[in-house]
Tab-separated table of N, CA, C and O in Angstrom:
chain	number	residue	atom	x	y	z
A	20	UNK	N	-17.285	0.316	-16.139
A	20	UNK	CA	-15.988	0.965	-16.127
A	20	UNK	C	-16.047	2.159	-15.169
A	20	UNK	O	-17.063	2.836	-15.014
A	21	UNK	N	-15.228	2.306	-14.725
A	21	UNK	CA	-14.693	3.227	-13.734
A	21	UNK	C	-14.132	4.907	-14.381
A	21	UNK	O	-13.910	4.962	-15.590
A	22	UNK	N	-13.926	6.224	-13.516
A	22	UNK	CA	-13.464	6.952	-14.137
A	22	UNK	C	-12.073	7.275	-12.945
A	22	UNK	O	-11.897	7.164	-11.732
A	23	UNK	N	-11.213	7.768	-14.258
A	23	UNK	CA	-9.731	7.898	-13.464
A	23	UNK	C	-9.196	9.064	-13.736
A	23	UNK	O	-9.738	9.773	-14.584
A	24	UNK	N	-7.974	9.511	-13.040
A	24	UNK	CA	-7.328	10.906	-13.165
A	24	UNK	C	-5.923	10.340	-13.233
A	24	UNK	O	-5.508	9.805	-12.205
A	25	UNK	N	-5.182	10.377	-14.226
A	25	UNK	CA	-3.929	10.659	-13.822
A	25	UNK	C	-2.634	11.814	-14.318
A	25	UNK	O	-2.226	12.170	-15.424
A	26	UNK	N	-2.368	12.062	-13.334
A	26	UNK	CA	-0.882	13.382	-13.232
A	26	UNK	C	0.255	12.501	-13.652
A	26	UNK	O	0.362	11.331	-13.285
A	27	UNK	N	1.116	13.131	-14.454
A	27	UNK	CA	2.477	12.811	-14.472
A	27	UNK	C	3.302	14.177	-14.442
A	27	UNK	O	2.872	15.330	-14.494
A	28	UNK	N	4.810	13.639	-14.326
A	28	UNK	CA	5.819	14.519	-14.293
A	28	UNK	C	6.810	14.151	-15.057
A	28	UNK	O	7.451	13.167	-14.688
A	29	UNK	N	7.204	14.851	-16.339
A	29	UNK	CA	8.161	13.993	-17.491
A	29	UNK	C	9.718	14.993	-16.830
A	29	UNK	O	9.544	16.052	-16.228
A	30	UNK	N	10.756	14.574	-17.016
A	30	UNK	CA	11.702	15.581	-16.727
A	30	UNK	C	11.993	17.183	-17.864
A	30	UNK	O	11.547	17.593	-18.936
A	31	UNK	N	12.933	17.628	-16.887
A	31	UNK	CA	12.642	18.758	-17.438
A	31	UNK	C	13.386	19.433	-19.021
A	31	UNK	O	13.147	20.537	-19.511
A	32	UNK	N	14.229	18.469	-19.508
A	32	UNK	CA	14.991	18.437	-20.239
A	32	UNK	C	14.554	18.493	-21.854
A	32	UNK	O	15.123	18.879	-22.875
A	33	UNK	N	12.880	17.744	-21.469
A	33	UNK	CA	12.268	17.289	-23.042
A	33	UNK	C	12.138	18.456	-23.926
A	33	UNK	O	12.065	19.553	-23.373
A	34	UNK	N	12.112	18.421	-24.752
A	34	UNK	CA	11.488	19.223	-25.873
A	34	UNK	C	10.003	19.313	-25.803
A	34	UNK	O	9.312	18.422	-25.309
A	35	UNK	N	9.388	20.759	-26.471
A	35	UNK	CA	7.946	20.460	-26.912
A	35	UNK	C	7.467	18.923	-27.440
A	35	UNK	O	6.592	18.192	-26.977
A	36	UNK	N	8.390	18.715	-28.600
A	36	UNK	CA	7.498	18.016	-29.110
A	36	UNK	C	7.678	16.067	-28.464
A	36	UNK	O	6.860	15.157	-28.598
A	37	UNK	N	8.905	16.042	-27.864
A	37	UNK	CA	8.847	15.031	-26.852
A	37	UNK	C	7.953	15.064	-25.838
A	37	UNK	O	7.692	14.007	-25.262
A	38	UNK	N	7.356	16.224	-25.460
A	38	UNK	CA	6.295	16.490	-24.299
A	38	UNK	C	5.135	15.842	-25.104
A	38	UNK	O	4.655	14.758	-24.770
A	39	UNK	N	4.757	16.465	-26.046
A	39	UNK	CA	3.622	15.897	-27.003
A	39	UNK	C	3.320	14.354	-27.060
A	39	UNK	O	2.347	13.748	-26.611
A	40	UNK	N	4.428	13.883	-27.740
A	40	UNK	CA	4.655	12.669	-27.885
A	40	UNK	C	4.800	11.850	-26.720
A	40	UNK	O	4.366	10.722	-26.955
A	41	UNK	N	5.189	11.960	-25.692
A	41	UNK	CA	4.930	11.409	-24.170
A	41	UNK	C	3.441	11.101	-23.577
A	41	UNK	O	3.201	10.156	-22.826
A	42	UNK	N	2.273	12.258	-24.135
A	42	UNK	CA	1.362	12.531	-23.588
A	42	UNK	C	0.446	11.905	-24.426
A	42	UNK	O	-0.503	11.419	-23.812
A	43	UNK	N	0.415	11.683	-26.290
A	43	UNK	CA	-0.067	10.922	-27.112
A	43	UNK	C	0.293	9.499	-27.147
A	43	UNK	O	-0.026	8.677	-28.007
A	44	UNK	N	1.085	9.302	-25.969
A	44	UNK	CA	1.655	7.563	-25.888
A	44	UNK	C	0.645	7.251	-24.780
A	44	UNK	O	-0.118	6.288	-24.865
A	45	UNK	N	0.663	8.259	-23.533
A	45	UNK	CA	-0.470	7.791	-22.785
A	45	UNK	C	-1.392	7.700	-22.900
A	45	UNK	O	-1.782	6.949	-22.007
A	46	UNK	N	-2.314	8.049	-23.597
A	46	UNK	CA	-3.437	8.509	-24.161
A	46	UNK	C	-3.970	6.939	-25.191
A	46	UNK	O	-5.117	6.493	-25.201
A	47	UNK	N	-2.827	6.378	-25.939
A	47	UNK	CA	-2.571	5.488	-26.780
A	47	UNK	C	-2.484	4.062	-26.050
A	47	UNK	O	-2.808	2.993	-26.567
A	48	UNK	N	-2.052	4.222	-24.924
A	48	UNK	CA	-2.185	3.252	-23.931
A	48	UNK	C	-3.294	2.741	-23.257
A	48	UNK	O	-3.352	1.538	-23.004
A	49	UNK	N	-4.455	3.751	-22.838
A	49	UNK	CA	-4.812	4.052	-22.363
A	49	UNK	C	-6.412	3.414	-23.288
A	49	UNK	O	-7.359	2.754	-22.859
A	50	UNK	N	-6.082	4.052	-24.859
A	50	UNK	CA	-7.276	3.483	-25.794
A	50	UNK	C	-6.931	1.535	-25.965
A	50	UNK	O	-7.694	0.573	-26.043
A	51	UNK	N	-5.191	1.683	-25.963
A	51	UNK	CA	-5.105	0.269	-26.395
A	51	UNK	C	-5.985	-1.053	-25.439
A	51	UNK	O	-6.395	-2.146	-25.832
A	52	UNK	N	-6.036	-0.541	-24.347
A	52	UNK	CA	-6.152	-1.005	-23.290
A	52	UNK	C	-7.700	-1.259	-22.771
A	52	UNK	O	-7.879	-1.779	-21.669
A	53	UNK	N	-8.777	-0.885	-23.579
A	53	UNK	CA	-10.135	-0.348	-23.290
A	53	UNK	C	-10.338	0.700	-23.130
A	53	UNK	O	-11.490	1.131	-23.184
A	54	UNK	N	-9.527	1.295	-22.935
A	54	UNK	CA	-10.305	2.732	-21.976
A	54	UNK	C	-10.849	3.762	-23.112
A	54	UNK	O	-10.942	3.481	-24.306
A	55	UNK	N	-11.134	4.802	-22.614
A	55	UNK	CA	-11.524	5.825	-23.380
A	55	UNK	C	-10.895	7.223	-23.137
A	55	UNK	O	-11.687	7.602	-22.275
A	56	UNK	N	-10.317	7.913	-23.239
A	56	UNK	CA	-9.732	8.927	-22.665
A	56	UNK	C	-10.661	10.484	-23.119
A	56	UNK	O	-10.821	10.818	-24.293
A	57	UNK	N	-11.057	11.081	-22.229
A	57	UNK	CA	-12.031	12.250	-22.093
A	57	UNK	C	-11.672	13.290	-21.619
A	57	UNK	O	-12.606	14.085	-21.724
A	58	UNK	N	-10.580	13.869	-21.008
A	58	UNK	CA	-9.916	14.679	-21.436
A	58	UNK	C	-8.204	14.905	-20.796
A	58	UNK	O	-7.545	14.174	-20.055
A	59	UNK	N	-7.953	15.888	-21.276
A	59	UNK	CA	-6.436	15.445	-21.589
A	59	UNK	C	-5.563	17.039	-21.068
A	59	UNK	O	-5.825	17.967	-21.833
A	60	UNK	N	-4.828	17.321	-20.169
A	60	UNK	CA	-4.446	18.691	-20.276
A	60	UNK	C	-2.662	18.978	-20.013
A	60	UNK	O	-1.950	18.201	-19.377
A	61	UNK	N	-2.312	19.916	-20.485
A	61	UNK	CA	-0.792	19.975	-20.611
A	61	UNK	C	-0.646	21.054	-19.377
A	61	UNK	O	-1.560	21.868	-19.238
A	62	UNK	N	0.076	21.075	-18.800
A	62	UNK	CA	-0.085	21.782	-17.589
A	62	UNK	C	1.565	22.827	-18.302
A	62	UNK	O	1.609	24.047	-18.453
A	63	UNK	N	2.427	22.058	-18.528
A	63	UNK	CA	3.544	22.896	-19.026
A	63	UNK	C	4.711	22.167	-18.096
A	63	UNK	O	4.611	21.044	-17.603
A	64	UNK	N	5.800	23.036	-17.977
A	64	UNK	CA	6.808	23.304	-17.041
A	64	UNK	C	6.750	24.161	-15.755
A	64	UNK	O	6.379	25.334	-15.707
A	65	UNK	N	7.130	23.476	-14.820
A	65	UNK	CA	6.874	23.827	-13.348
A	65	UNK	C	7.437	23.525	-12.550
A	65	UNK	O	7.872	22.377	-12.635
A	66	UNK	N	7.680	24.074	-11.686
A	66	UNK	CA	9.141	24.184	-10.232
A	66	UNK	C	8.547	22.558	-9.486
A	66	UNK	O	7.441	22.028	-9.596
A	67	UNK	N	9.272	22.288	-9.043
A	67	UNK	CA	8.853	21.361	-7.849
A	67	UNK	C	9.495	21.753	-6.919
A	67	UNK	O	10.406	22.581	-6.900
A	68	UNK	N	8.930	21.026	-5.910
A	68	UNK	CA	8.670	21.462	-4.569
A	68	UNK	C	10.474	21.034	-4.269
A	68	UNK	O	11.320	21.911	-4.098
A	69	UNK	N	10.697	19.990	-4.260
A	69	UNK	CA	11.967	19.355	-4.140
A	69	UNK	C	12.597	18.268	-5.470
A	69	UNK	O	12.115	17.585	-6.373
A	70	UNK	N	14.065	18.635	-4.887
A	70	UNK	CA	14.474	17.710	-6.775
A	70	UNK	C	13.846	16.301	-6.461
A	70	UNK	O	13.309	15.994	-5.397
A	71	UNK	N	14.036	15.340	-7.781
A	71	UNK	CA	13.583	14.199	-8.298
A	71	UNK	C	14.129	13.807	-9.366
A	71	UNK	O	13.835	13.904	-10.558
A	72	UNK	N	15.225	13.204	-8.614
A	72	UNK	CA	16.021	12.876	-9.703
A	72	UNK	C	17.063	13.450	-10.560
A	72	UNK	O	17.454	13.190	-11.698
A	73	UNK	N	17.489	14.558	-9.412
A	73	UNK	CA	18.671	15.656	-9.966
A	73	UNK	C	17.817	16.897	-10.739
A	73	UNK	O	18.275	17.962	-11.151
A	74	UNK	N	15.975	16.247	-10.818
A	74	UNK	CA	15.277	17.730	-11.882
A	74	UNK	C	15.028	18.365	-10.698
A	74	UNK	O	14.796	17.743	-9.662
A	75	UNK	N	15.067	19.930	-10.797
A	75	UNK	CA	14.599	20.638	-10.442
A	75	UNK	C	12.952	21.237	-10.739
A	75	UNK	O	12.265	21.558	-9.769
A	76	UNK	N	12.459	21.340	-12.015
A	76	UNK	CA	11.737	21.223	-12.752
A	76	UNK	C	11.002	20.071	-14.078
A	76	UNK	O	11.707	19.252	-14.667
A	77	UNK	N	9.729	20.214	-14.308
A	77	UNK	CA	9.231	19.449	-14.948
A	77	UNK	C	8.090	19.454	-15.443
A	77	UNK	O	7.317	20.341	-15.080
A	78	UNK	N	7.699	18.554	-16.326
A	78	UNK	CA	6.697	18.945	-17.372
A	78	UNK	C	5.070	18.233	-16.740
A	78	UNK	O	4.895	17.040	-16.985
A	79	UNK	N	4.277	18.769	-16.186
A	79	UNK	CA	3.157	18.284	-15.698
A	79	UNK	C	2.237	17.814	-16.868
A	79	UNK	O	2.924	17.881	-17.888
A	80	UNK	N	1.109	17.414	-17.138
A	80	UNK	CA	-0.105	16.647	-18.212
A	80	UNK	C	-0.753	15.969	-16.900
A	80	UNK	O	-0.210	15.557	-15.874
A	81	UNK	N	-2.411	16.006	-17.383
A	81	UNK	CA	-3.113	15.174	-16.598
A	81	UNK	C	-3.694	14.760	-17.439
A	81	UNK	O	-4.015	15.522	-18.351
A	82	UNK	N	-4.119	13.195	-17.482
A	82	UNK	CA	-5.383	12.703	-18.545
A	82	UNK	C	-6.431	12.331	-17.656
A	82	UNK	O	-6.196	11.670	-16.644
A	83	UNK	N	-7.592	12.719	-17.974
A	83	UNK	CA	-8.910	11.962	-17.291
A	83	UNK	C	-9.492	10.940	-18.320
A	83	UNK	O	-9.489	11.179	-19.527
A	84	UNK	N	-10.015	9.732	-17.755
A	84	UNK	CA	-9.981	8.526	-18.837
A	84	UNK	C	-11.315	7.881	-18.466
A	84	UNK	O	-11.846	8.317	-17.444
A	85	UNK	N	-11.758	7.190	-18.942
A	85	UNK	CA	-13.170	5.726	-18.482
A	85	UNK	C	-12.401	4.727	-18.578
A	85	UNK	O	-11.816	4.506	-19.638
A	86	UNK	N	-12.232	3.827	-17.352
A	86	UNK	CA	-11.402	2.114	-18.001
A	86	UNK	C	-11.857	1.452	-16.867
A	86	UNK	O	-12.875	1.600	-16.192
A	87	UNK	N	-10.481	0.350	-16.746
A	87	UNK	CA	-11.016	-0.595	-16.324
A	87	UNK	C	-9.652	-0.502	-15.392
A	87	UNK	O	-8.861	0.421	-15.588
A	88	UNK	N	-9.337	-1.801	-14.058
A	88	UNK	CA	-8.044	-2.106	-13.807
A	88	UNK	C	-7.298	-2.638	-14.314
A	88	UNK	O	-6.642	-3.308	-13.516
A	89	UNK	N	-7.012	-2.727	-15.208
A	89	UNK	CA	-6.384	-3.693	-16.111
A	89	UNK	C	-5.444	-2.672	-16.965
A	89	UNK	O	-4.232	-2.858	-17.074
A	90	UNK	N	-6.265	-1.357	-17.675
A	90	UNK	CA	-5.704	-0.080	-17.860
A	90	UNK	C	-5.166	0.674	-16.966
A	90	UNK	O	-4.486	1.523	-17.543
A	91	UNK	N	-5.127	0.794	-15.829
A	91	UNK	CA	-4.682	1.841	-14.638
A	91	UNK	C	-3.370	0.832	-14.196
A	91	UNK	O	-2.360	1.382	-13.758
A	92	UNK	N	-3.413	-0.678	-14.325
A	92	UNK	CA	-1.926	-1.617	-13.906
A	92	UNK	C	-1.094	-0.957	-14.931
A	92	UNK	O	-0.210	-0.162	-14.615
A	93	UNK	N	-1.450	-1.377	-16.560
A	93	UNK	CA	-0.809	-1.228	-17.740
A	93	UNK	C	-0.239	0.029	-17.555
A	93	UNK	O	0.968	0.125	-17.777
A	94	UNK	N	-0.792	0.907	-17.233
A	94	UNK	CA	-0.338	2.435	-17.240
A	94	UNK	C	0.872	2.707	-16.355
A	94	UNK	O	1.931	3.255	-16.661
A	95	UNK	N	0.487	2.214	-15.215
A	95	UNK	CA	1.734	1.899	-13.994
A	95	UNK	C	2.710	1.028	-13.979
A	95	UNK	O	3.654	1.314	-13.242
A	96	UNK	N	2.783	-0.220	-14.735
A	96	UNK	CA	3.590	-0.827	-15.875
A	96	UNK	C	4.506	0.138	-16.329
A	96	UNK	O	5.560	0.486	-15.798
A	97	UNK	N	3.936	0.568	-17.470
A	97	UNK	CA	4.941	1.469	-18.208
A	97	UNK	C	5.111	2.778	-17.932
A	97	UNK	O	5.934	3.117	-18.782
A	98	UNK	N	4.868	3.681	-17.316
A	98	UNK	CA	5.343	4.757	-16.204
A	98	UNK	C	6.058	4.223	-15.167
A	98	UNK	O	6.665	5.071	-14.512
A	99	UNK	N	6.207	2.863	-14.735
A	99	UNK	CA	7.619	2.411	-13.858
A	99	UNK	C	8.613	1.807	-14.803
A	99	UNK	O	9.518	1.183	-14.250
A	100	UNK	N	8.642	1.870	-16.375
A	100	UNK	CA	9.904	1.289	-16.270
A	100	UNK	C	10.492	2.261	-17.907
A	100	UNK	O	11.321	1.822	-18.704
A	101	UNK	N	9.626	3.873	-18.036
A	101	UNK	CA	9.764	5.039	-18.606
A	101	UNK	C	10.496	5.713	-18.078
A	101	UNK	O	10.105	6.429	-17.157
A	102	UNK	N	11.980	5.706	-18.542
A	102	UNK	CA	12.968	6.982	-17.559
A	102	UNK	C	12.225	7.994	-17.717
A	102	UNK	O	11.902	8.109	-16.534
A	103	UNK	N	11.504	9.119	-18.409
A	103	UNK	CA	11.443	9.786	-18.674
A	103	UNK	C	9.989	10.283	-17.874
A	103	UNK	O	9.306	11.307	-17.913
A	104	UNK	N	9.924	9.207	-17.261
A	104	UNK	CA	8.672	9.707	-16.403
A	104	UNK	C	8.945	10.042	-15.241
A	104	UNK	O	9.362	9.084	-14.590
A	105	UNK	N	8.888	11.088	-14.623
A	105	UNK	CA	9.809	10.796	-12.901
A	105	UNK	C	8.810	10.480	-11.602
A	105	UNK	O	8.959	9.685	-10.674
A	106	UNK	N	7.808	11.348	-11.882
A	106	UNK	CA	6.505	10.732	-10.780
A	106	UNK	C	5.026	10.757	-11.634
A	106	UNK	O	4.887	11.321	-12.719
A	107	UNK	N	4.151	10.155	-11.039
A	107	UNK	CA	2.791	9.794	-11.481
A	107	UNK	C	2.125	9.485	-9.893
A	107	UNK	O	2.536	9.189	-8.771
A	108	UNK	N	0.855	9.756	-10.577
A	108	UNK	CA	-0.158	9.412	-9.819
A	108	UNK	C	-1.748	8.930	-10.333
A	108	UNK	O	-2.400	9.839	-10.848
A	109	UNK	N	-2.336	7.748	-10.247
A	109	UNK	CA	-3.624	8.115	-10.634
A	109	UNK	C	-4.749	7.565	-9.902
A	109	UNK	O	-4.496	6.422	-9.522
A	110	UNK	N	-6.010	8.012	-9.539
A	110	UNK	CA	-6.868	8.204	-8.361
A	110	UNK	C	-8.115	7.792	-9.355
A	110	UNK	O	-8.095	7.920	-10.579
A	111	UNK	N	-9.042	7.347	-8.688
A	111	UNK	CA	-10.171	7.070	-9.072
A	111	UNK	C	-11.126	8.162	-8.680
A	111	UNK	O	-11.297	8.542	-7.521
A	112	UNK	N	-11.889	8.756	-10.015
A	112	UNK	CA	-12.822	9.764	-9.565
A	112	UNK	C	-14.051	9.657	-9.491
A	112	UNK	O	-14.274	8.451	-9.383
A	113	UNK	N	-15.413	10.465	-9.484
A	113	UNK	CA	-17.010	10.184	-9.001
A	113	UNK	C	-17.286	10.566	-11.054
A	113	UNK	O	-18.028	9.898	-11.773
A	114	UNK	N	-16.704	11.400	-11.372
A	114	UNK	CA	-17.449	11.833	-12.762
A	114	UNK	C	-15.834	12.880	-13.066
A	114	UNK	O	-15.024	13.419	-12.312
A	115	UNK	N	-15.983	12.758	-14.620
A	115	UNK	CA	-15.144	13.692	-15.156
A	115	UNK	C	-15.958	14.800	-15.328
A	115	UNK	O	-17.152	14.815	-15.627
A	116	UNK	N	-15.006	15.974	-15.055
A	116	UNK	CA	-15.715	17.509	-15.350
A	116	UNK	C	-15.213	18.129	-16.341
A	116	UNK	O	-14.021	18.058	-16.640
A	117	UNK	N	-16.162	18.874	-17.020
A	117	UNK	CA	-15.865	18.910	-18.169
A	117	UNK	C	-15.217	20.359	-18.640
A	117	UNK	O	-14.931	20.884	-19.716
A	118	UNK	N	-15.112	20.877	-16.599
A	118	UNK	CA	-14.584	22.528	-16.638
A	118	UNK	C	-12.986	22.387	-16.420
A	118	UNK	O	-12.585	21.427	-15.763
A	119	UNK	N	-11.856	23.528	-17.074
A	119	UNK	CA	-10.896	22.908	-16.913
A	119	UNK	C	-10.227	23.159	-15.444
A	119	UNK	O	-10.280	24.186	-14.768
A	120	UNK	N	-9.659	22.069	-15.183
A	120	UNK	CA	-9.022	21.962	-13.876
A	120	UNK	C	-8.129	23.785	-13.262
A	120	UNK	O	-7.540	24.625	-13.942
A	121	UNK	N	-8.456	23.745	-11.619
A	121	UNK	CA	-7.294	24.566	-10.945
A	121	UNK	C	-6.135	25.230	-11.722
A	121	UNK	O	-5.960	26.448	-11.750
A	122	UNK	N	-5.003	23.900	-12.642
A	122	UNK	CA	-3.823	24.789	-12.958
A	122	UNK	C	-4.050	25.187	-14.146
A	122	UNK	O	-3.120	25.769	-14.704
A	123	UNK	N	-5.267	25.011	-14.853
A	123	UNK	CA	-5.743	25.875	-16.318
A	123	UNK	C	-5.907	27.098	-16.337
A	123	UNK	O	-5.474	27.900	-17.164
A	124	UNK	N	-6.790	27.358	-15.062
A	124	UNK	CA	-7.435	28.545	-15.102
A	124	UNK	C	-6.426	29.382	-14.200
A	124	UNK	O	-5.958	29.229	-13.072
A	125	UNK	N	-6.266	30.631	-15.519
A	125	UNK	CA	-5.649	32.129	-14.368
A	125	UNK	C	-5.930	32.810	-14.012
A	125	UNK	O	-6.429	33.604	-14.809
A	126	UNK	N	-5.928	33.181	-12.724
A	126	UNK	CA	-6.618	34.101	-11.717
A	126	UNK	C	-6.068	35.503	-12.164
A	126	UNK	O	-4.861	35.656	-12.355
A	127	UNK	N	-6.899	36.442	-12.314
A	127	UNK	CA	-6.360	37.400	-12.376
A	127	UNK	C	-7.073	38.916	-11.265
A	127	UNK	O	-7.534	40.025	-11.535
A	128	UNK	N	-6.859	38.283	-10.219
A	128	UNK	CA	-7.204	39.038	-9.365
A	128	UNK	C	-6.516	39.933	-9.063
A	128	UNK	O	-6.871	40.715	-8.181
């Protein structure tokens, strides 16, 4: 098995606990499917660069996972036919790290 990264962008409209529940479906997908999911992060609400879909804003999450292709189709499956998803992305990585990502950590320089 392979290790993967993927970003989404839910619109900006959801509730907390629809954010939750969006992010425990992927995650759920993700186990249904083989995989293993290893870690998981909520990034929040955040400007985008340009609208998508009339949002101006939106709710970022990244999951890092162990699977297979079969899990990374399934996933892209249902993130293309989830209104509520507006963009995704997911990349194949060398190793999951176990420090938390760039938009976790705040600089306080």
């Amino acid at each position: 098995m392979a290790f993967y990264e993927t970003v989404f962008v839910a619109r900006q409209d959801f509730t907390p606990s629809q954010y939750d529940e969006l992010v425990k479906a992927v995650e759920g997908i993700i186990s249904s499917n083989g995989g293993k999911v290893a870690k998981t992060e909520k990034w929040g609400l955040k400007q985008l660069a340009y609208k998508i879909k009339k949002n101006k804003k939106g709710y970022y999450a990244m999951v890092q996972f162990e699977g297979n292709g079969d899990t990374v189709r399934e996933m892209d499956r249902r993130f293309g036919l989830n209104e509520d998803v507006i963009r995704y992305m997911t990349i194949a990585i060398k190793e999951i790290s176990k420090d938390p990502s760039p938009m976790m950590v705040k600089d306080h320089s």
